Each structure stands twice: as C-alpha cells, then as structure tokens.
CSV table of C-alpha atoms and ligand atoms in Angstrom, one decimal:
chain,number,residue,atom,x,y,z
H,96,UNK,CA,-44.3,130.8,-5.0
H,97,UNK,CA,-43.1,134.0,-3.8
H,98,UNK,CA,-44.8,136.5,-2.1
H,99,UNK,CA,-44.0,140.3,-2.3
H,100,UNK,CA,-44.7,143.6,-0.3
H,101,UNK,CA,-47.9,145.2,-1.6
H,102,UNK,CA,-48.3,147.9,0.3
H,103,UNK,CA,-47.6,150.2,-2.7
H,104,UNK,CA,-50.7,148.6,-3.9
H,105,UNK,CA,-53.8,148.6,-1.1
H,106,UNK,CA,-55.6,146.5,-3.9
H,107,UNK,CA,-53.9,143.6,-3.6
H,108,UNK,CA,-52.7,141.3,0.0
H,109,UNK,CA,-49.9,139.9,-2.2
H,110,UNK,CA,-48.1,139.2,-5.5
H,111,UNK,CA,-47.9,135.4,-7.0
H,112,UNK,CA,-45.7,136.0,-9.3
H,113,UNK,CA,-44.0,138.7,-11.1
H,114,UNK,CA,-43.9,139.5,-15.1
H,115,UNK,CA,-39.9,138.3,-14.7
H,116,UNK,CA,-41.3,135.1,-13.3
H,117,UNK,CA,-43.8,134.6,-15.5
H,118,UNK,CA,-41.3,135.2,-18.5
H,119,UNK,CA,-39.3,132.5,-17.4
H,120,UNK,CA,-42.1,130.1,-17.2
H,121,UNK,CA,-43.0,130.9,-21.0
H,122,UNK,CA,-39.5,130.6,-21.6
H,123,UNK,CA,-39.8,126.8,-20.2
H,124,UNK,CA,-42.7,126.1,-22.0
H,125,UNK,CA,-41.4,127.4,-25.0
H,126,UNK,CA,-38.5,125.6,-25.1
H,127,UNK,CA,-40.3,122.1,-24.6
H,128,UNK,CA,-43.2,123.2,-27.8
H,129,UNK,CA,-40.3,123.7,-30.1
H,130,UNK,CA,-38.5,120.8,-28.8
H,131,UNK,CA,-42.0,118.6,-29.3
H,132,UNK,CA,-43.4,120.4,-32.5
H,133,UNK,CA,-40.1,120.7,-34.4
H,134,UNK,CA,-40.6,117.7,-36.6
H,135,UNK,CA,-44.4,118.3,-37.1
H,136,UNK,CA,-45.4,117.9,-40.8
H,137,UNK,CA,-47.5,120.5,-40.0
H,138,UNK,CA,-47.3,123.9,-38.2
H,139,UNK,CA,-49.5,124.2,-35.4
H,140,UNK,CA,-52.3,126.2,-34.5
H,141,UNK,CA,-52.3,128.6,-31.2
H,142,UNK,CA,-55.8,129.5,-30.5
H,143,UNK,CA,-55.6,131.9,-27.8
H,144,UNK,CA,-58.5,132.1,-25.4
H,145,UNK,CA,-59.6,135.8,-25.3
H,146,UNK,CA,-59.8,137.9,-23.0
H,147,UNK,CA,-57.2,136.9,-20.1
H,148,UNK,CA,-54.8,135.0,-22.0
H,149,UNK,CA,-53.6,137.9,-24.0
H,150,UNK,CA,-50.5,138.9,-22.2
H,151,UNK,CA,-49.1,135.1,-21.3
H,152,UNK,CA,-49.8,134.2,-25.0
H,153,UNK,CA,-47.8,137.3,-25.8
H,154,UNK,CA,-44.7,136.2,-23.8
H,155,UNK,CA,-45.1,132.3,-24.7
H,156,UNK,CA,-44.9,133.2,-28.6
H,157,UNK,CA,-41.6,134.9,-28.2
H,158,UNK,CA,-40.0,132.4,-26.8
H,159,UNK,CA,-41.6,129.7,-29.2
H,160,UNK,CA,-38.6,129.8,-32.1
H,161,UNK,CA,-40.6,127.2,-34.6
H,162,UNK,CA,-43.5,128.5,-37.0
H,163,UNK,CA,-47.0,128.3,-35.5
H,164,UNK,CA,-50.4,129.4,-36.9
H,165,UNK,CA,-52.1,131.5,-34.4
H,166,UNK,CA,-56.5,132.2,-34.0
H,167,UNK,CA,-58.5,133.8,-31.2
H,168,UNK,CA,-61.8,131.8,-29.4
H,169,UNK,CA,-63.4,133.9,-26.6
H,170,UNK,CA,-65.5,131.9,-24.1
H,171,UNK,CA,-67.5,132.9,-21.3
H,172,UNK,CA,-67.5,130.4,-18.3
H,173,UNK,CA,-68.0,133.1,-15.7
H,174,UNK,CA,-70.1,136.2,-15.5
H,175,UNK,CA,-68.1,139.0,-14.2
H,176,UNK,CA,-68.1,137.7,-10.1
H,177,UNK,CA,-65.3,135.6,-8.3
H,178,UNK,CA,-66.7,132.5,-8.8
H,179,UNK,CA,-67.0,130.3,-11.6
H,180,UNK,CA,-70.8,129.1,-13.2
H,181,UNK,CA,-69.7,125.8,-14.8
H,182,UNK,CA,-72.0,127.5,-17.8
H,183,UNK,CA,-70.3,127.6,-20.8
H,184,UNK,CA,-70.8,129.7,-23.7
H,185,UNK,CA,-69.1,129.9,-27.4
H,186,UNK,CA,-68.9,134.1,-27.7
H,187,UNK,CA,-66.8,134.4,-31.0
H,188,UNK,CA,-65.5,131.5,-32.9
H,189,UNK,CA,-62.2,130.3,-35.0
H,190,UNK,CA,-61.6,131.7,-38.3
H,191,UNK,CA,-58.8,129.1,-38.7
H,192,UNK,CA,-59.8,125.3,-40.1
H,193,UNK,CA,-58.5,123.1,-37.5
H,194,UNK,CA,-59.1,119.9,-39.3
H,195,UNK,CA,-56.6,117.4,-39.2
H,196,UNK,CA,-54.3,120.4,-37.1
H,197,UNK,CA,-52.6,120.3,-33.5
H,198,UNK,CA,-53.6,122.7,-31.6
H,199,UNK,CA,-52.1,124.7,-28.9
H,200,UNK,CA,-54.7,126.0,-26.3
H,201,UNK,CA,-53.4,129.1,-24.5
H,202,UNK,CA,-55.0,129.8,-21.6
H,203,UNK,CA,-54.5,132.2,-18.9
H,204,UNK,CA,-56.0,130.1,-15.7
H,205,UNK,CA,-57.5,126.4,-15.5
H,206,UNK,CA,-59.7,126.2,-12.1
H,207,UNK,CA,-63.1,124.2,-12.5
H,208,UNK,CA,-61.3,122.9,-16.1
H,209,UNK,CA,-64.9,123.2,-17.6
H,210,UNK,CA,-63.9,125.8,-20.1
H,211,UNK,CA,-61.1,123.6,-21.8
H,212,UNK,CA,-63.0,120.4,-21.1
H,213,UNK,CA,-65.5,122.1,-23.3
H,214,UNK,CA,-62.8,123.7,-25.8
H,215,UNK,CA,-61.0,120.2,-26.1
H,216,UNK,CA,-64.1,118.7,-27.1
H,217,UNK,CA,-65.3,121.2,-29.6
H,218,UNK,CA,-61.5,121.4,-31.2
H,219,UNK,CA,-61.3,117.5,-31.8
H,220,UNK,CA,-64.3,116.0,-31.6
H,221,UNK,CA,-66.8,118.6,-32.9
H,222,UNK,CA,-64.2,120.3,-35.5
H,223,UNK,CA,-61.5,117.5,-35.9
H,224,UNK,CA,-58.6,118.6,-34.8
H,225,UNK,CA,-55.5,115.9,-34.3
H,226,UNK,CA,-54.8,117.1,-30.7
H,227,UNK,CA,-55.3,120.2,-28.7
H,228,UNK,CA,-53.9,120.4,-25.6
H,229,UNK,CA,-53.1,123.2,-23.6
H,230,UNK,CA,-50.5,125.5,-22.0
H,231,UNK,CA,-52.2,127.5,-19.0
H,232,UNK,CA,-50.3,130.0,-17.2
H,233,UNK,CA,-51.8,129.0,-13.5
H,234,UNK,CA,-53.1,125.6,-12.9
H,235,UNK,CA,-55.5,125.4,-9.6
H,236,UNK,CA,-55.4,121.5,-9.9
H,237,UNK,CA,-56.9,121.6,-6.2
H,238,UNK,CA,-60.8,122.7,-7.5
H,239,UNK,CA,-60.3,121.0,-10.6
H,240,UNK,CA,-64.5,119.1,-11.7
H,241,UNK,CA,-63.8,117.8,-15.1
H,242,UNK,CA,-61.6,115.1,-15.6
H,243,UNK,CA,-58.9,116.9,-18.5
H,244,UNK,CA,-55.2,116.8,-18.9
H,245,UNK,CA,-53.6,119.6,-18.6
H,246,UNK,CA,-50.0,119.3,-20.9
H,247,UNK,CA,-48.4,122.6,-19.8
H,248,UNK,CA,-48.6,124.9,-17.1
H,249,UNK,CA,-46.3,127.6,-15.4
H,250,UNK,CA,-47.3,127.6,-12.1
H,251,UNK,CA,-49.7,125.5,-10.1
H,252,UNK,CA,-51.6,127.7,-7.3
H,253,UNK,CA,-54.0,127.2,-4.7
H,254,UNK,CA,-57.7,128.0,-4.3
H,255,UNK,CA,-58.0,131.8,-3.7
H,256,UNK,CA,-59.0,134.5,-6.4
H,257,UNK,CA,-56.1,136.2,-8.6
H,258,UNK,CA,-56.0,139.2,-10.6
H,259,UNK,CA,-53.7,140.9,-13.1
H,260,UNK,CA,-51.6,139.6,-15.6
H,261,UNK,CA,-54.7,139.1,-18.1
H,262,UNK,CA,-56.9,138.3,-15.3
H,263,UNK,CA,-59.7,140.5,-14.4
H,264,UNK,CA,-62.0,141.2,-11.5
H,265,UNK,CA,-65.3,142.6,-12.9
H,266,UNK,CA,-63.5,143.3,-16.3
H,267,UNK,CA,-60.9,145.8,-15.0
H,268,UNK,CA,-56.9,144.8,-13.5
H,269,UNK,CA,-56.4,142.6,-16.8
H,270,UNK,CA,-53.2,145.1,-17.5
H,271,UNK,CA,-51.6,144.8,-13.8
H,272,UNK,CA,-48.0,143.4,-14.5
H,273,UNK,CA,-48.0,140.5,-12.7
H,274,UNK,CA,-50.2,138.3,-11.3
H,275,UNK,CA,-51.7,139.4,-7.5
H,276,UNK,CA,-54.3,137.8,-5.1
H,277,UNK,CA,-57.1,140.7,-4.2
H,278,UNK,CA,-57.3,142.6,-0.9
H,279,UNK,CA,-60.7,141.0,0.6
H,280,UNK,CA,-61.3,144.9,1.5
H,281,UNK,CA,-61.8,145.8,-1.8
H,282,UNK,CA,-64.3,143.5,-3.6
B,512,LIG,P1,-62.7,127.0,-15.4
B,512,LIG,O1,-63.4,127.0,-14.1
B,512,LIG,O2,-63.6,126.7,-16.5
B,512,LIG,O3,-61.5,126.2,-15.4
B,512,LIG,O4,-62.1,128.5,-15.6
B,512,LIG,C1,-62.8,129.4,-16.4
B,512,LIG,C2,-62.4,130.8,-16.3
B,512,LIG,O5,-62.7,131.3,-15.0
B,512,LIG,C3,-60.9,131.1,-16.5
B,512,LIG,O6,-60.5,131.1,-17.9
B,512,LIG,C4,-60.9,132.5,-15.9
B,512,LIG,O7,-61.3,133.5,-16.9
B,512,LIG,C5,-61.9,132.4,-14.8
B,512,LIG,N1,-61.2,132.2,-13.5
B,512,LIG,C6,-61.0,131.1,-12.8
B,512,LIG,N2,-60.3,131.3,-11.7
B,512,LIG,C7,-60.0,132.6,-11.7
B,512,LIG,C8,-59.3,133.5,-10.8
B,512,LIG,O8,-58.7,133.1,-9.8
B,512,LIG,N3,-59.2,134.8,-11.1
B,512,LIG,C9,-59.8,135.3,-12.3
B,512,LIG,N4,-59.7,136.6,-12.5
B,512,LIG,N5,-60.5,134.5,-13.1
B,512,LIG,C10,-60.6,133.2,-12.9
C-alpha cells in the first residue's frame, strides 16, 4: 500500500492507491477471468453493482479479452453516512436472465460483506444462477460479518473510511481518480 502527499488535496490525509495502480490490479484480474472463463460453454454475465463500481468495472472490462455479457443491480446497504446499516435493499433489478449463467459480481468495496452475501444468494439461489462470485476492488477482510468468499480482489485494506475512485462520501467524490482515505477535518 502506498501512501502519497495530499497536501494538494486538504480533503484527503492520504492516497491508497492511485488510478495507475488500480489499472494494474484490473489488469491481474483480468488476466486470471479470461484464463478461467475461456473454455466456458457459455459467456458470462458481469452484473455491475451501481453506483461505486462504475469506474473499477470500467478498467476490469478492458483488460477482460474473452466475450462477457454485462447488467447493472444497484443496492443500498448504507444510507449516505460512514458507516454501514447491515440493511439491505434491492433498488433496481437485472434485466438480464441469469438462469443457468456464471456470473461475475463487480464490486467496488466488500466491508461488512452483507451486500454480496445478500447478492450471492439472490443470483443463485433465488434466480438460479450456476455461480456468481465476485471481483471487488478493496477487500476490508478485517470487519468482514457474513461468512462469503470473496474470489477476486485488488487490494485488501484496513478498517478506515475511503473515498474516490467510485466511492462516495454523502454521494459526492465518486469521480476522484484514485482511491483516498478522508481528512477527519472534513466530515
Ligand atoms: P458491505 O458492508 O455490505 O460489505 O458494504 C456495502 C457497501 O458499503 C459498499 O458497497 C460501499 O458502497 C459501502 N462502503 C463500505 N465501506 C466503505 C468505505 O470505506 N467507503 C465508502 N465510500 N463506502 C463504503
């Protein structure tokens, strides 16, 4: 983990990682999808989890060279805060029929894992998917409550609140370029 000067920035004590490093993790991930998925009988399904995993997803499909299907789920598991409810709520569903499908869960943070505890069992038990696992940009393994695998991930952090990158505090900093732990000052 590397940490730069902010001081540019008085919103943020420090960057986690940069978008180079965060490339180069999607990179790595992509690499071992096509190397897993390449003999599928059928192409898989990417179902995005909307709002913060927008820009990961976007770097992740580039580097992904074999066909996948792609779909959009947005969930609410927090409300807005720092802090995560452990309330889960369905806020737009899958267009895509996942029966009988593997499915590729791309998420921008697992922390409590609630939300893909609750996505995993909807997609396969619920709507019948063949697998769904996941590849998360940041895995904080340290606070993890639900007992689910987690198949990919590009960095594992510790237990403090990050921003940027697709992550938001209170809805804004999604479109910060890399990923940054807030200035305590400011929230
Ligand atoms: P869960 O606790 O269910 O694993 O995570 C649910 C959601 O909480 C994540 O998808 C993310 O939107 C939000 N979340 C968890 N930790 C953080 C964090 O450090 N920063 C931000 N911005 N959101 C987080």
């Amino acid at each position: 983990m590397t940490t730069e000067n902010t001081s540019l920035d008085p919103r943020f004590s420090k960057v986690l990682f940069t978008h180079e490093q965060i490339d180069e993790a999607a990179q790595r991930i992509g690499k071992q999808i096509d190397a897993e998925y390449q003999n599928s009988d059928q192409v898989p399904v990417m179902v995005i989890v909307l709002k913060g995993a927008v820009m990961w997803a976007g770097d992740v499909m580039r580097h992904i060279k074999s066909d996948v299907e792609q779909d959009f789920i947005n969930v609410s598991s927090y409300h807005g805060g720092t802090a995560s409810t452990g309330e889960i709520k369905l806020v737009t569903p899958l267009t895509v029929d996942i029966k009988n499908r593997d499915v590729l869960i791309i998420e921008d943070i697992v922390d409590t894992g609630l939300s893909l505890a609750f996505l995993k069992r909807l997609f396969v038990s619920e709507m019948g998917a063949k697998s769904a696992r996941v590849i998360t940009m940041l895995d904080k393994k340290a606070v993890r409550k639900a007992d689910v695998e987690v198949e990919f991930a590009g960095f594992e952090i510790e237990d403090e609140f990050v921003v940027g990158y697709g992550l938001d505090y209170k809805e804004i900093w999604r479109n910060i370029p890399f990923v940054g732990v807030i200035n305590p000052e400011v929230i």
